[in-house]
XYZ file of C-alpha atoms in Angstrom:
547
model
C 61.885 50.469 -69.775
C 59.613 52.717 -67.745
C 59.348 53.595 -64.129
C 57.691 55.491 -61.729
C 60.239 56.108 -58.923
C 61.968 59.357 -60.124
C 63.711 60.798 -56.819
C 66.204 58.096 -55.059
C 69.034 58.745 -52.335
C 71.607 56.061 -52.358
C 73.890 55.421 -49.729
C 76.866 52.779 -49.078
C 78.031 51.601 -45.433
C 80.584 54.453 -44.688
C 84.215 52.943 -44.574
C 86.099 53.627 -41.515
C 88.810 55.976 -41.255
C 91.206 54.134 -40.128
C 92.912 52.413 -43.403
C 93.122 52.394 -47.247
C 90.261 51.341 -49.270
C 90.772 47.442 -51.010
C 89.160 45.258 -53.116
C 86.906 44.512 -50.166
C 85.070 47.847 -49.987
C 85.399 48.484 -53.415
C 82.681 45.801 -54.312
C 79.718 47.352 -52.239
C 80.877 50.813 -53.768
C 80.941 49.356 -56.948
C 77.617 47.258 -57.011
C 75.960 50.773 -55.744
C 77.573 52.550 -58.296
C 76.774 50.440 -61.479
C 72.833 50.669 -59.964
C 72.942 54.544 -59.436
C 74.327 54.777 -63.215
C 71.734 52.523 -64.358
C 68.759 54.806 -62.543
C 70.424 57.845 -63.685
C 70.137 56.125 -67.070
C 66.621 56.082 -66.853
C 66.604 59.942 -66.425
C 65.466 59.389 -62.744
C 67.006 62.057 -60.282
C 69.613 60.031 -57.890
C 71.476 61.409 -54.810
C 74.762 59.174 -54.214
C 76.361 59.566 -50.886
C 78.589 58.214 -48.470
C 81.399 59.268 -45.760
C 83.714 58.121 -43.668
C 82.883 56.742 -40.171
C 85.628 58.355 -38.257
C 84.811 57.628 -34.096
C 85.462 54.990 -31.526
C 88.464 53.218 -29.656
C 90.540 52.287 -32.696
C 90.636 55.562 -34.405
C 91.529 56.867 -31.303
C 94.526 53.957 -30.392
C 95.443 54.811 -34.097
C 96.074 58.184 -33.392
C 97.798 57.494 -30.292
C 100.306 54.728 -32.101
C 101.493 57.464 -35.039
C 101.703 60.543 -33.420
C 98.772 62.341 -35.146
C 95.619 64.249 -33.617
C 92.516 62.130 -34.501
C 91.505 65.189 -36.194
C 94.273 65.540 -38.571
C 94.557 61.331 -39.011
C 90.776 61.349 -40.391
C 91.352 64.224 -42.538
C 94.156 62.702 -44.374
C 92.718 58.863 -44.604
C 89.191 60.946 -45.718
C 91.100 62.942 -48.539
C 92.901 59.215 -49.687
C 89.271 57.148 -49.684
C 88.139 59.993 -51.617
C 90.964 59.744 -54.406
C 90.451 56.036 -54.445
C 86.902 55.704 -55.054
C 87.504 58.261 -57.719
C 90.006 56.374 -59.340
C 87.265 53.532 -59.564
C 84.437 56.178 -60.552
C 82.571 55.985 -57.866
C 80.327 58.831 -58.587
C 78.961 60.363 -55.286
C 77.153 63.430 -55.212
C 78.794 63.960 -51.618
C 81.166 62.358 -49.738
C 81.463 63.460 -46.144
C 82.678 62.807 -42.771
C 80.767 62.018 -39.499
C 83.256 64.019 -37.720
C 81.193 67.249 -38.831
C 79.182 69.886 -37.568
C 75.941 68.682 -39.323
C 76.420 65.252 -37.776
C 76.716 66.198 -34.614
C 73.748 68.237 -34.372
C 71.484 65.867 -35.503
C 72.984 63.144 -33.158
C 72.430 66.002 -30.462
C 68.779 66.728 -31.973
C 67.928 62.646 -32.579
C 69.258 61.734 -28.643
C 67.135 64.690 -27.854
C 63.654 63.380 -29.358
C 64.513 59.492 -28.047
C 65.158 61.021 -24.607
C 61.735 62.894 -24.770
C 59.874 60.033 -26.062
C 61.116 58.136 -22.880
C 63.307 55.651 -24.983
C 66.503 56.029 -23.251
C 67.209 54.419 -20.477
C 69.773 54.105 -17.468
C 71.545 50.586 -16.532
C 74.889 49.859 -14.525
C 76.174 47.518 -16.680
C 79.246 45.275 -15.976
C 81.894 45.271 -18.567
C 85.436 44.621 -19.440
C 88.254 46.570 -18.372
C 92.050 46.465 -19.153
C 93.738 47.644 -16.596
C 97.175 47.527 -18.077
C 95.636 50.053 -20.720
C 93.371 51.730 -17.948
C 90.093 51.768 -20.327
C 86.893 49.510 -20.913
C 87.296 47.619 -23.413
C 85.095 48.042 -27.026
C 83.928 44.298 -28.392
C 86.144 44.555 -31.136
C 89.447 44.485 -28.692
C 88.386 41.865 -26.833
C 88.372 38.034 -28.637
C 87.613 34.453 -27.202
C 85.616 31.428 -27.561
C 82.094 32.325 -28.947
C 79.471 31.068 -25.923
C 77.094 29.706 -28.468
C 78.707 27.419 -31.010
C 82.345 27.799 -28.741
C 84.265 29.027 -32.022
C 87.527 30.491 -30.934
C 89.095 33.808 -31.526
C 85.564 35.447 -31.872
C 85.190 39.453 -30.870
C 83.307 40.079 -28.023
C 80.020 41.287 -29.573
C 79.297 38.573 -32.270
C 80.145 35.223 -33.563
C 81.660 35.254 -37.346
C 80.676 31.402 -37.741
C 77.401 30.710 -36.161
C 76.356 34.801 -36.413
C 75.571 34.709 -32.838
C 74.715 38.199 -31.063
C 76.219 38.421 -27.677
C 77.423 40.316 -24.818
C 81.691 40.493 -24.275
C 80.968 39.469 -20.923
C 79.408 36.075 -22.504
C 82.520 35.537 -23.899
C 84.831 32.181 -22.850
C 88.255 33.185 -21.978
C 88.292 36.966 -23.233
C 91.728 38.121 -24.180
C 92.295 42.052 -24.469
C 93.737 42.466 -27.864
C 95.507 45.745 -26.608
C 97.370 43.908 -24.250
C 96.855 40.396 -24.189
C 96.001 40.300 -20.790
C 92.913 38.813 -19.069
C 90.550 41.844 -18.520
C 88.604 42.340 -15.078
C 85.529 43.079 -14.905
C 83.885 46.721 -13.541
C 80.991 48.740 -13.409
C 79.583 51.943 -15.023
C 76.513 53.878 -15.346
C 75.561 53.629 -19.256
C 72.749 54.816 -21.469
C 70.653 52.505 -23.704
C 68.069 52.688 -26.378
C 64.985 51.097 -26.061
C 64.844 48.383 -28.990
C 62.438 46.244 -27.463
C 59.736 48.772 -27.905
C 59.800 48.736 -31.858
C 59.481 44.804 -32.358
C 56.328 44.732 -33.454
C 56.912 47.455 -35.756
C 60.533 45.952 -36.478
C 58.315 42.618 -37.689
C 55.886 43.820 -40.132
C 58.766 46.582 -41.712
C 61.465 43.997 -42.053
C 58.543 41.554 -43.724
C 57.293 43.837 -46.038
C 59.596 43.272 -49.212
C 62.645 45.727 -47.985
C 64.967 43.130 -47.397
C 65.752 39.902 -49.297
C 64.522 37.016 -48.568
C 67.736 35.075 -46.704
C 68.224 38.021 -44.371
C 64.575 38.350 -43.713
C 64.916 34.959 -42.366
C 68.091 35.453 -40.489
C 65.847 38.450 -38.512
C 63.125 36.213 -37.722
C 65.989 34.084 -35.626
C 66.580 37.269 -33.873
C 62.948 38.105 -32.953
C 62.765 34.675 -31.384
C 65.817 35.267 -29.297
C 64.070 38.442 -28.359
C 65.247 42.432 -28.804
C 67.692 44.246 -26.044
C 67.961 47.392 -25.102
C 70.870 48.736 -26.921
C 73.961 50.310 -25.075
C 74.248 53.812 -26.983
C 77.580 55.185 -24.677
C 80.773 54.909 -24.039
C 83.128 55.348 -21.602
C 86.163 57.847 -21.912
C 88.704 57.376 -22.769
C 87.023 57.776 -26.307
C 86.495 59.572 -30.089
C 83.340 60.660 -31.167
C 80.680 63.015 -29.902
C 80.455 63.710 -26.049
C 76.518 62.982 -24.654
C 75.179 66.549 -23.535
C 75.524 66.532 -19.645
C 77.928 64.581 -18.978
C 81.617 64.610 -18.932
C 83.005 61.410 -19.453
C 80.538 59.684 -21.843
C 80.199 59.435 -25.583
C 77.743 58.628 -27.753
C 78.781 54.999 -29.121
C 79.865 54.873 -33.038
C 77.016 52.845 -33.966
C 74.643 55.415 -33.075
C 76.235 58.290 -35.204
C 77.370 56.046 -37.765
C 74.131 56.010 -39.588
C 72.968 59.252 -38.840
C 76.143 59.933 -40.999
C 73.952 58.921 -44.061
C 71.358 61.825 -43.024
C 74.120 64.179 -42.587
C 75.829 63.736 -45.554
C 72.766 64.352 -47.480
C 72.042 67.653 -45.388
C 75.465 69.111 -46.121
C 75.144 68.485 -49.741
C 71.783 70.630 -49.535
C 74.068 73.018 -48.305
C 75.735 72.921 -51.735
C 72.652 72.771 -53.889
C 70.160 75.062 -52.660
C 67.624 73.175 -54.910
C 67.505 69.797 -52.931
C 64.767 69.554 -50.432
C 66.305 67.718 -47.204
C 62.862 67.098 -45.568
C 61.580 65.704 -49.071
C 63.640 63.204 -48.625
C 64.026 62.329 -44.549
C 60.138 63.462 -43.375
C 58.530 60.510 -42.418
C 56.551 60.258 -45.048
C 58.430 61.036 -47.635
C 57.478 60.086 -51.166
C 61.181 59.627 -52.261
C 62.691 56.604 -52.279
C 65.684 55.414 -49.916
C 68.278 52.553 -50.299
C 71.075 51.218 -48.471
C 74.170 48.932 -49.965
C 75.671 47.073 -46.985
C 77.988 44.053 -46.064
C 76.121 41.014 -44.522
C 78.357 41.755 -41.049
C 76.104 45.204 -40.319
C 72.484 43.946 -41.472
C 72.059 43.686 -37.723
C 72.470 47.092 -37.001
C 70.695 48.341 -40.620
C 67.950 46.193 -40.439
C 66.480 46.429 -36.685
C 68.500 49.425 -34.606
C 68.613 52.276 -37.859
C 64.558 51.639 -38.650
C 64.065 51.810 -35.237
C 65.702 54.881 -34.306
C 64.359 56.636 -37.190
C 60.730 55.795 -36.430
C 61.485 56.858 -32.801
C 62.871 60.034 -33.931
C 60.126 60.973 -36.583
C 62.493 60.181 -39.817
C 61.734 58.059 -42.538
C 62.664 54.428 -42.932
C 64.798 52.992 -45.518
C 62.616 51.622 -49.073
C 65.432 48.799 -49.706
C 68.381 47.432 -48.063
C 70.809 45.131 -50.702
C 73.111 42.803 -48.388
C 75.943 41.412 -50.355
C 78.833 38.782 -48.637
C 82.161 39.274 -48.205
C 84.777 39.110 -50.601
C 87.759 36.472 -50.707
C 90.889 36.613 -53.370
C 92.002 33.462 -54.559
C 89.682 31.750 -52.272
C 90.700 33.427 -49.376
C 89.551 35.794 -46.879
C 91.575 39.060 -47.622
C 94.355 38.876 -45.273
C 97.735 40.696 -45.388
C 99.312 37.829 -43.974
C 98.065 35.719 -46.743
C 99.539 37.802 -49.265
C 95.793 38.879 -50.839
C 95.479 42.710 -49.482
C 95.038 44.756 -52.623
C 94.310 48.363 -51.892
C 92.601 50.304 -54.345
C 95.734 52.379 -55.292
C 97.816 49.092 -55.779
C 95.414 47.828 -58.652
C 95.378 50.850 -60.179
C 99.109 50.707 -60.442
C 98.977 47.917 -62.487
C 95.615 47.285 -63.719
C 92.296 49.448 -64.800
C 89.006 50.226 -62.566
C 86.551 48.687 -65.487
C 88.276 45.254 -65.238
C 87.458 45.137 -61.699
C 84.129 46.711 -61.888
C 83.410 43.862 -64.908
C 84.051 41.149 -63.302
C 82.545 42.074 -60.037
C 79.337 42.653 -62.026
C 80.000 39.038 -63.284
C 79.534 37.557 -59.838
C 77.437 40.213 -58.146
C 73.056 38.831 -57.792
C 70.675 39.788 -55.031
C 71.929 36.432 -53.432
C 74.175 37.130 -50.107
C 77.066 34.912 -50.724
C 80.740 35.666 -50.839
C 82.317 36.380 -54.002
C 85.532 35.142 -54.876
C 88.091 37.463 -56.854
C 90.243 34.304 -58.487
C 92.676 36.104 -60.361
C 93.641 33.469 -62.921
C 89.883 33.427 -64.142
C 89.397 37.512 -64.174
C 91.588 37.665 -66.861
C 90.291 35.220 -68.796
C 87.170 36.540 -68.406
C 87.901 40.225 -69.171
C 89.938 39.291 -71.959
C 87.382 36.527 -73.528
C 84.344 38.903 -72.937
C 85.664 42.448 -73.267
C 88.292 42.042 -75.987
C 87.561 38.896 -77.909
C 84.006 39.389 -77.783
C 82.396 42.773 -77.062
C 85.213 45.076 -78.587
C 85.850 42.654 -81.657
C 82.499 43.843 -83.176
C 83.625 47.169 -83.306
C 87.292 46.694 -84.384
C 86.343 44.219 -86.937
C 83.590 46.050 -88.927
C 84.863 49.779 -88.481
C 88.110 49.324 -90.548
C 85.839 48.414 -93.604
C 83.519 51.639 -92.474
C 86.325 53.739 -92.180
C 88.611 52.666 -95.494
C 85.404 52.510 -97.831
C 82.876 54.442 -96.460
C 84.616 57.781 -95.048
C 83.633 57.064 -91.918
C 79.997 56.944 -92.637
C 77.339 54.673 -91.690
C 74.854 53.122 -94.286
C 71.384 54.627 -94.495
C 69.629 51.024 -93.815
C 70.464 48.125 -91.466
C 71.235 44.788 -93.457
C 68.937 42.864 -90.541
C 65.906 44.828 -89.334
C 64.859 41.969 -87.629
C 68.302 40.931 -85.774
C 68.267 44.867 -84.714
C 64.558 44.465 -83.070
C 65.699 41.280 -81.445
C 68.297 43.200 -79.838
C 66.064 45.769 -78.571
C 63.904 43.023 -76.863
C 66.462 41.771 -75.040
C 67.026 45.366 -73.825
C 64.351 45.164 -71.337
C 65.534 41.524 -69.798
C 68.728 43.361 -69.242
C 67.261 46.325 -67.719
C 65.642 44.315 -65.042
C 68.640 42.669 -64.294
C 69.656 45.660 -63.559
C 67.127 47.003 -61.757
C 66.696 43.937 -59.310
C 71.014 43.874 -58.706
C 71.323 40.939 -60.410
C 74.375 42.272 -62.327
C 76.010 38.388 -63.121
C 72.509 37.624 -65.215
C 72.685 41.000 -67.371
C 76.315 39.900 -67.994
C 75.225 36.700 -69.200
C 72.856 38.040 -71.537
C 74.889 40.865 -72.842
C 77.774 38.389 -73.858
C 75.187 36.060 -74.754
C 74.048 38.697 -77.372
C 77.696 39.694 -78.172
C 77.964 35.804 -79.570
C 74.970 36.466 -81.950
C 76.705 39.869 -83.116
C 80.286 37.902 -83.514
C 78.247 34.796 -85.356
C 76.237 37.153 -87.607
C 79.160 39.216 -88.664
C 80.976 35.993 -89.548
C 78.024 34.377 -91.837
C 78.255 37.691 -93.485
C 81.957 38.057 -94.131
C 82.637 41.557 -94.869
C 86.094 40.552 -95.541
C 84.907 38.040 -98.643
C 82.633 41.043 -99.646
C 85.118 43.587 -100.255
C 86.703 41.881 -103.123
C 83.367 42.524 -105.187
C 83.114 45.934 -105.531
C 79.725 45.315 -106.883
C 78.866 44.063 -103.535
C 80.027 47.470 -101.688
C 76.396 48.571 -100.767
C 75.762 45.340 -99.251
C 79.354 45.280 -97.158
C 78.288 49.407 -96.244
C 75.388 47.717 -94.183
C 76.806 44.606 -93.008
C 79.092 46.537 -91.200
C 76.663 49.098 -90.161
C 74.773 46.890 -89.174
C 77.512 45.916 -86.890
C 78.600 49.239 -85.588
C 74.867 49.379 -84.186
C 74.988 45.976 -82.593
C 78.391 47.114 -80.749
C 76.403 50.607 -79.739
C 73.624 48.857 -77.840
C 75.815 46.197 -76.145
C 77.848 49.012 -75.209
C 74.839 50.779 -74.007
C 74.188 47.670 -71.965
C 77.724 48.032 -70.501
C 77.670 51.802 -69.642
C 76.695 51.395 -65.965
C 79.647 48.892 -65.715
C 82.202 49.854 -67.350
C 82.056 53.904 -67.552
C 85.740 54.175 -68.554
C 85.081 52.162 -71.596
C 81.800 53.699 -72.293
C 83.185 56.807 -72.894
C 85.941 55.681 -75.598
C 83.227 54.026 -77.122
C 81.513 57.457 -76.770
C 83.806 59.469 -78.926
C 84.610 56.440 -81.095
C 80.585 56.818 -82.223
C 80.434 60.239 -82.193
C 77.170 59.668 -80.087
C 76.087 59.589 -76.490
C 75.025 56.298 -74.887
C 71.532 55.768 -73.262
C 68.860 53.034 -73.271
C 65.861 55.083 -75.245
C 68.549 56.280 -77.966
C 69.094 52.300 -78.789
C 65.569 52.351 -80.046
C 66.729 53.869 -83.283
C 69.841 53.287 -85.444
C 72.654 55.379 -86.287
C 71.900 55.967 -89.885
C 73.645 58.130 -92.195
C 75.772 58.953 -89.419
C 79.729 59.779 -89.299
C 81.404 57.922 -86.775
C 85.143 58.567 -85.904
C 88.171 56.077 -86.936
C 88.581 53.256 -84.595
C 91.360 53.636 -82.372
C 91.844 50.540 -79.396
C 88.993 50.817 -77.088
C 90.393 47.962 -74.814
C 93.928 46.339 -74.063
C 94.489 42.616 -73.512
C 95.443 41.907 -69.570
C 98.798 39.845 -69.180
C 99.470 37.678 -66.818
C 102.728 40.238 -65.749
C 100.290 42.720 -64.643
C 98.492 40.267 -61.884
C 102.157 39.028 -61.340
C 103.599 42.970 -60.223
C 100.491 43.238 -58.816
C 101.033 40.517 -56.390
C 104.684 41.261 -55.968
C 104.875 44.757 -55.328
C 102.099 45.198 -52.996
C 103.920 46.688 -50.012
């Protein structure tokens, strides 16, 4: 499949540095990694970056509770995050931190550009203040009733039920999460970014194909309400970067967090001197920038972020892929519900490829929530991967190993069938390109069914009884191995660990361009089990021993 795009920069939303990576986080990173691996298989230059989001009141409070300095705590958490992502074969080129020298310099640089362009405004605002804790309360430390739809137990910035964005002082019957007291109103001078100045630019940009239609439609509602100036400052006490020329004010975490995309790439450029930073971030860059994010942070990425980039003369994203939440057994991920599964808990009992595959059967270009049904997960992986795909290799390789000295025949039994598989490859690659992984896996499994039907019809176990049929037997089993090779090539972005084992078995690299030519007169290795069935006991133990 030909593509004109050659240089890509891909990011995931930055995980917050206050806890372990769990199966909810993994959805996005697996989705992005599958897409990145596909792009790399096409021969494109892809830089895949991420970082820990390390600032804000929650980090400060957790640091106080644990008695560890914020700097030490975020370093420890970053190390854990990197190990967790590596365990799921997330192929980052760089994993950095927003609490870095590169990020501080970039935040100050961008702030000064905004200020110079007259886009920073000062306003006296009224905020909710917790007199017990002696601090202004961030939106996420206030809960109350949504002023729009009247849903209870909503945070101070937005409603999870109706999606409304509002000011925390508009929350009905607010309560401080920290002290469970009713906060009082107090005034403070804050700095604001003039977001409404970019309304027309954003209207054009958000309709340019950069967003999925569902997201684009949602944003039209926000335009109708009218964009508001965006508060980019926070009062002390706070963990973050101080605003220049202020002693008690800090940059709001949501200003410096997305700038972490730029600073993580800048850090990568320090490590790899052959990468041109300006080529990827200058205003008229010809490279492509892709963000993978969850639906809860669309407002920031589709409005604030592109406006900040436009205002400070950086390039804007080429595409934003938005996904829904992860449910486990139809419930929101929650420790109280007993379905909060961390990355390392998963890997104690199950392999990473299994979750990568299961998520890929659910991931589409829609923004629907994804349900990790653990019983369905067992059936899907065992049926699709073991019973169908691995079965093709195991049932044909035994004859190649035993009767033909591990060497494939010099021609295929059914060239027309092989060509049909190749034609299907374009369709599957198109699904990968558009993040329709659910459709890609459906098609892959349908082709595995065809391959198994072919082997059933040819019945090599009958032919082996007649030595005069050995040439035909050789060609049939070689055909089976070659069909397996195509299928496992399609699966390579999804299941990298399995594809590594398959490459050893086939004694050949897997890539889309290589399948055009079948393996003939080629020596494979003796078959060893490529994948094991998942047992119900593994899931039972996972759920039982999470703590």
